[in-house]
PDB file of C-alpha atoms in Angstrom:
ATOM      1  CA  MET A   1     131.426  66.788  89.230  1.00 51.00           C
ATOM      2  CA  ALA A   2     133.368  68.187  87.278  1.00 58.00           C
ATOM      3  CA  ASN A   3     135.205  71.683  88.670  1.00 61.00           C
ATOM      4  CA  ALA A   4     136.169  73.076  85.914  1.00 70.00           C
ATOM      5  CA  PHE A   5     133.526  74.796  82.649  1.00 77.00           C
ATOM      6  CA  THR A   6     135.526  73.122  79.588  1.00 79.00           C
ATOM      7  CA  HIS A   7     133.897  75.745  77.650  1.00 80.00           C
ATOM      8  CA  LEU A   8     136.192  78.458  78.651  1.00 82.00           C
ATOM      9  CA  ASP A   9     139.941  78.466  78.504  1.00 79.00           C
ATOM     10  CA  ALA A  10     141.971  79.678  81.608  1.00 81.00           C
ATOM     11  CA  GLN A  11     141.142  83.404  80.524  1.00 80.00           C
ATOM     12  CA  GLY A  12     137.870  83.482  80.621  1.00 82.00           C
ATOM     13  CA  GLN A  13     137.139  82.514  76.745  1.00 82.00           C
ATOM     14  CA  ALA A  14     134.635  80.384  75.175  1.00 87.00           C
ATOM     15  CA  ILE A  15     135.795  78.443  73.719  1.00 82.00           C
ATOM     16  CA  MET A  16     135.088  74.697  71.855  1.00 84.00           C
ATOM     17  CA  VAL A  17     136.755  71.888  72.901  1.00 86.00           C
ATOM     18  CA  ASP A  18     139.117  69.867  71.133  1.00 84.00           C
ATOM     19  CA  ILE A  19     138.572  66.813  70.304  1.00 88.00           C
ATOM     20  CA  SER A  20     141.192  65.791  68.632  1.00 88.00           C
ATOM     21  CA  GLU A  21     142.170  63.428  71.046  1.00 87.00           C
ATOM     22  CA  LYS A  22     139.458  61.486  72.582  1.00 90.00           C
ATOM     23  CA  LYS A  23     138.803  58.235  70.948  1.00 91.00           C
ATOM     24  CA  VAL A  24     135.504  56.908  69.039  1.00 93.00           C
ATOM     25  CA  THR A  25     133.777  55.438  70.315  1.00 93.00           C
ATOM     26  CA  THR A  26     128.920  54.887  70.622  1.00 96.00           C
ATOM     27  CA  ARG A  27     128.356  57.541  72.634  1.00 96.00           C
ATOM     28  CA  GLU A  28     124.953  57.292  73.314  1.00 97.00           C
ATOM     29  CA  ALA A  29     122.378  59.800  75.284  1.00 98.00           C
ATOM     30  CA  VAL A  30     118.561  60.142  76.051  1.00 98.00           C
ATOM     31  CA  ALA A  31     116.548  63.128  77.122  1.00 98.00           C
ATOM     32  CA  GLY A  32     113.448  64.412  78.113  1.00 98.00           C
ATOM     33  CA  ALA A  33     110.895  67.290  78.318  1.00 98.00           C
ATOM     34  CA  ARG A  34     107.938  67.013  79.841  1.00 97.00           C
ATOM     35  CA  LEU A  35     104.172  69.090  78.351  1.00 96.00           C
ATOM     36  CA  THR A  36     101.637  68.916  81.380  1.00 96.00           C
ATOM     37  CA  THR A  37      98.479  70.526  80.299  1.00 93.00           C
ATOM     38  CA  GLN A  38      95.304  70.114  79.420  1.00 87.00           C
ATOM     39  CA  GLY A  39      93.601  66.848  80.364  1.00 81.00           C
ATOM     40  CA  GLN A  40      91.173  67.540  76.932  1.00 85.00           C
ATOM     41  CA  VAL A  41      94.089  68.490  75.101  1.00 87.00           C
ATOM     42  CA  ILE A  42      95.575  64.700  75.676  1.00 86.00           C
ATOM     43  CA  GLY A  43      91.654  63.325  74.546  1.00 85.00           C
ATOM     44  CA  LEU A  44      92.281  65.395  70.760  1.00 85.00           C
ATOM     45  CA  LEU A  45      95.877  64.332  70.451  1.00 83.00           C
ATOM     46  CA  GLU A  46      95.191  60.878  71.161  1.00 78.00           C
ATOM     47  CA  GLN A  47      92.076  61.411  68.167  1.00 77.00           C
ATOM     48  CA  ALA A  48      94.013  62.684  66.224  1.00 74.00           C
ATOM     49  CA  ALA A  49      96.602  60.219  66.033  1.00 69.00           C
ATOM     50  CA  LYS A  50      93.892  58.069  65.491  1.00 64.00           C
ATOM     51  CA  LYS A  51      92.847  60.668  61.636  1.00 65.00           C
ATOM     52  CA  LYS A  52      95.150  61.822  59.214  1.00 54.00           C
ATOM     53  CA  GLY A  53      96.344  65.181  61.912  1.00 61.00           C
ATOM     54  CA  ASP A  54      98.841  63.005  64.088  1.00 84.00           C
ATOM     55  CA  VAL A  55     100.226  65.102  66.021  1.00 89.00           C
ATOM     56  CA  PHE A  56     102.248  63.631  67.388  1.00 91.00           C
ATOM     57  CA  ALA A  57     103.965  62.529  64.204  1.00 92.00           C
ATOM     58  CA  THR A  58     105.036  66.415  63.506  1.00 93.00           C
ATOM     59  CA  ALA A  59     106.444  66.521  66.566  1.00 96.00           C
ATOM     60  CA  ARG A  60     108.138  63.179  66.271  1.00 96.00           C
ATOM     61  CA  VAL A  61     109.894  65.022  62.778  1.00 97.00           C
ATOM     62  CA  ALA A  62     110.170  68.209  64.782  1.00 98.00           C
ATOM     63  CA  GLY A  63     112.353  66.513  67.300  1.00 98.00           C
ATOM     64  CA  ILE A  64     114.762  64.585  64.959  1.00 98.00           C
ATOM     65  CA  MET A  65     115.558  68.296  62.881  1.00 98.00           C
ATOM     66  CA  ALA A  66     116.441  69.439  65.980  1.00 98.00           C
ATOM     67  CA  ALA A  67     118.973  66.783  66.633  1.00 98.00           C
ATOM     68  CA  LYS A  68     120.621  67.259  63.219  1.00 98.00           C
ATOM     69  CA  ARG A  69     120.791  71.363  64.061  1.00 97.00           C
ATOM     70  CA  THR A  70     122.582  71.277  67.518  1.00 97.00           C
ATOM     71  CA  SER A  71     126.372  72.618  66.144  1.00 96.00           C
ATOM     72  CA  ASP A  72     124.019  75.138  64.502  1.00 96.00           C
ATOM     73  CA  LEU A  73     122.061  76.601  67.841  1.00 95.00           C
ATOM     74  CA  ILE A  74     124.301  75.618  70.387  1.00 94.00           C
ATOM     75  CA  PRO A  75     127.314  78.132  69.657  1.00 91.00           C
ATOM     76  CA  LEU A  76     130.216  75.534  70.688  1.00 91.00           C
ATOM     77  CA  CYS A  77     128.713  71.933  69.636  1.00 93.00           C
ATOM     78  CA  HIS A  78     131.248  70.208  67.334  1.00 94.00           C
ATOM     79  CA  PRO A  79     128.809  69.117  64.412  1.00 95.00           C
ATOM     80  CA  LEU A  80     128.204  65.688  64.933  1.00 95.00           C
ATOM     81  CA  ALA A  81     127.021  62.900  61.826  1.00 95.00           C
ATOM     82  CA  LEU A  82     124.638  60.867  64.364  1.00 98.00           C
ATOM     83  CA  SER A  83     123.607  57.200  63.318  1.00 97.00           C
ATOM     84  CA  LYS A  84     120.165  57.223  64.254  1.00 98.00           C
ATOM     85  CA  VAL A  85     117.806  59.708  66.787  1.00 98.00           C
ATOM     86  CA  THR A  86     114.314  58.624  68.125  1.00 98.00           C
ATOM     87  CA  VAL A  87     112.172  60.850  69.271  1.00 98.00           C
ATOM     88  CA  GLU A  88     108.951  59.367  71.427  1.00 96.00           C
ATOM     89  CA  PHE A  89     106.099  60.401  73.385  1.00 95.00           C
ATOM     90  CA  VAL A  90     104.693  59.228  76.562  1.00 94.00           C
ATOM     91  CA  ILE A  91     101.258  60.036  77.389  1.00 91.00           C
ATOM     92  CA  ASP A  92      99.734  59.619  81.449  1.00 91.00           C
ATOM     93  CA  GLN A  93      96.347  61.093  81.436  1.00 89.00           C
ATOM     94  CA  LYS A  94      95.979  60.723  84.755  1.00 91.00           C
ATOM     95  CA  ALA A  95      98.126  62.795  85.470  1.00 93.00           C
ATOM     96  CA  GLN A  96      97.654  65.330  82.367  1.00 93.00           C
ATOM     97  CA  THR A  97     101.927  64.912  81.003  1.00 95.00           C
ATOM     98  CA  ILE A  98     103.015  64.324  77.969  1.00 95.00           C
ATOM     99  CA  ASP A  99     106.726  63.250  78.942  1.00 96.00           C
ATOM    100  CA  VAL A 100     109.412  63.796  75.106  1.00 98.00           C
ATOM    101  CA  LEU A 101     111.919  61.095  74.769  1.00 98.00           C
ATOM    102  CA  ALA A 102     114.621  61.953  73.060  1.00 98.00           C
ATOM    103  CA  THR A 103     117.696  59.194  72.475  1.00 98.00           C
ATOM    104  CA  CYS A 104     120.465  60.354  69.989  1.00 98.00           C
ATOM    105  CA  VAL A 105     123.380  58.501  69.028  1.00 98.00           C
ATOM    106  CA  VAL A 106     126.777  58.720  67.608  1.00 97.00           C
ATOM    107  CA  GLU A 107     130.370  56.560  66.485  1.00 96.00           C
ATOM    108  CA  GLY A 108     132.473  59.809  67.526  1.00 94.00           C
ATOM    109  CA  LYS A 109     134.925  61.548  69.937  1.00 92.00           C
ATOM    110  CA  THR A 110     132.480  63.332  71.779  1.00 91.00           C
ATOM    111  CA  GLY A 111     128.595  63.380  73.116  1.00 91.00           C
ATOM    112  CA  VAL A 112     125.686  63.585  72.584  1.00 96.00           C
ATOM    113  CA  GLU A 113     123.083  64.678  75.138  1.00 97.00           C
ATOM    114  CA  MET A 114     122.662  68.385  74.011  1.00 97.00           C
ATOM    115  CA  GLU A 115     122.038  66.956  70.832  1.00 98.00           C
ATOM    116  CA  ALA A 116     119.276  64.893  72.636  1.00 98.00           C
ATOM    117  CA  LEU A 117     118.694  67.863  74.359  1.00 98.00           C
ATOM    118  CA  THR A 118     117.018  69.871  71.577  1.00 98.00           C
ATOM    119  CA  ALA A 119     114.911  67.265  70.036  1.00 98.00           C
ATOM    120  CA  ALA A 120     113.069  66.624  73.484  1.00 98.00           C
ATOM    121  CA  SER A 121     113.091  70.243  73.366  1.00 98.00           C
ATOM    122  CA  VAL A 122     112.196  70.764  70.311  1.00 98.00           C
ATOM    123  CA  ALA A 123     109.480  68.673  69.889  1.00 98.00           C
ATOM    124  CA  ALA A 124     107.763  69.695  73.515  1.00 98.00           C
ATOM    125  CA  LEU A 125     107.861  72.888  71.534  1.00 98.00           C
ATOM    126  CA  THR A 126     106.208  71.506  68.568  1.00 96.00           C
ATOM    127  CA  LEU A 127     103.469  70.232  70.762  1.00 95.00           C
ATOM    128  CA  TYR A 128     103.447  73.630  72.462  1.00 95.00           C
ATOM    129  CA  ASP A 129     102.683  74.521  68.677  1.00 94.00           C
ATOM    130  CA  MET A 130     100.212  72.754  67.775  1.00 91.00           C
ATOM    131  CA  CYS A 131      98.431  72.471  70.615  1.00 91.00           C
ATOM    132  CA  LYS A 132      97.946  76.485  71.940  1.00 91.00           C
ATOM    133  CA  ALA A 133      95.370  77.084  70.423  1.00 90.00           C
ATOM    134  CA  VAL A 134      93.330  74.671  72.536  1.00 90.00           C
ATOM    135  CA  ASP A 135      95.540  75.462  75.967  1.00 93.00           C
ATOM    136  CA  PRO A 136      97.270  78.266  75.940  1.00 92.00           C
ATOM    137  CA  GLU A 137      98.378  77.545  79.194  1.00 94.00           C
ATOM    138  CA  MET A 138     101.056  73.910  78.531  1.00 95.00           C
ATOM    139  CA  VAL A 139     103.158  73.622  80.762  1.00 97.00           C
ATOM    140  CA  ILE A 140     107.153  72.570  79.067  1.00 97.00           C
ATOM    141  CA  GLY A 141     109.872  71.298  82.025  1.00 93.00           C
ATOM    142  CA  GLU A 142     111.756  69.041  83.659  1.00 93.00           C
ATOM    143  CA  ILE A 143     113.614  69.719  80.246  1.00 97.00           C
ATOM    144  CA  LYS A 144     117.011  66.984  81.175  1.00 98.00           C
ATOM    145  CA  LEU A 145     119.569  64.621  80.699  1.00 98.00           C
ATOM    146  CA  LEU A 146     118.096  60.786  81.546  1.00 98.00           C
ATOM    147  CA  LYS A 147     121.086  58.838  80.612  1.00 97.00           C
ATOM    148  CA  LYS A 148     124.194  58.564  78.646  1.00 96.00           C
ATOM    149  CA  THR A 149     126.911  55.932  77.180  1.00 95.00           C
ATOM    150  CA  GLY A 150     129.572  56.405  75.564  1.00 92.00           C
ATOM    151  CA  GLY A 151     133.642  57.376  76.375  1.00 84.00           C
ATOM    152  CA  LYS A 152     136.258  57.545  79.077  1.00 83.00           C
ATOM    153  CA  SER A 153     133.237  58.955  81.982  1.00 83.00           C
ATOM    154  CA  GLY A 154     131.058  55.232  80.349  1.00 85.00           C
ATOM    155  CA  ILE A 155     128.345  55.054  81.802  1.00 93.00           C
ATOM    156  CA  TRP A 156     126.062  58.064  83.775  1.00 93.00           C
ATOM    157  CA  GLN A 157     122.013  57.370  84.447  1.00 94.00           C
ATOM    158  CA  ARG A 158     119.687  59.853  86.273  1.00 93.00           C
ATOM    159  CA  LYS A 159     118.836  58.505  89.804  1.00 89.00           C
ATOM    160  CA  GLY A 160     115.390  57.160  88.791  1.00 78.00           C
ATOM    161  CA  ALA A 161     114.901  58.010  85.257  1.00 68.00           C
ATOM    162  CA  ILE A 162     114.951  54.887  83.561  1.00 59.00           C
ATOM    163  CA  ASN A 163     113.285  51.496  84.000  1.00 53.00           C
ATOM    164  CA  ASP A 164     116.287  49.466  82.647  1.00 46.00           C
TER     165      ASP A 164
END
């Protein structure tokens, strides 16, 4: 674990990290968010996916758009030319959860963790927005980085988060 904040200077002022000396590498990040809801909502979502009203498609597009706009939302993030963004959903009917998994890839000098976290968060928020009439007590939680690769730190993976 690092022992200094990278976005603060010696006087404690917020700064954008200088990446001018970093090497361009392929960088990838996977982040997740969990929506907990009633089984009824999951059933309705699965039904809608079979018809024209695919809530998951809308949430997927929202997550991708959010990843692309991360530097507009998080003040000190560098704008990135993303190579790839995917948003997937894992439904667990028994646990009454929907896990959102967002993956972002870039050829660049800085990581894409914030883009993946933003994509997962906004996709989960979109699911919430589209389902709140059925279950206003849904909970979005466990927004977290699951894995990142690239750069000088190499590979980092949350224990037990992803089965490779």
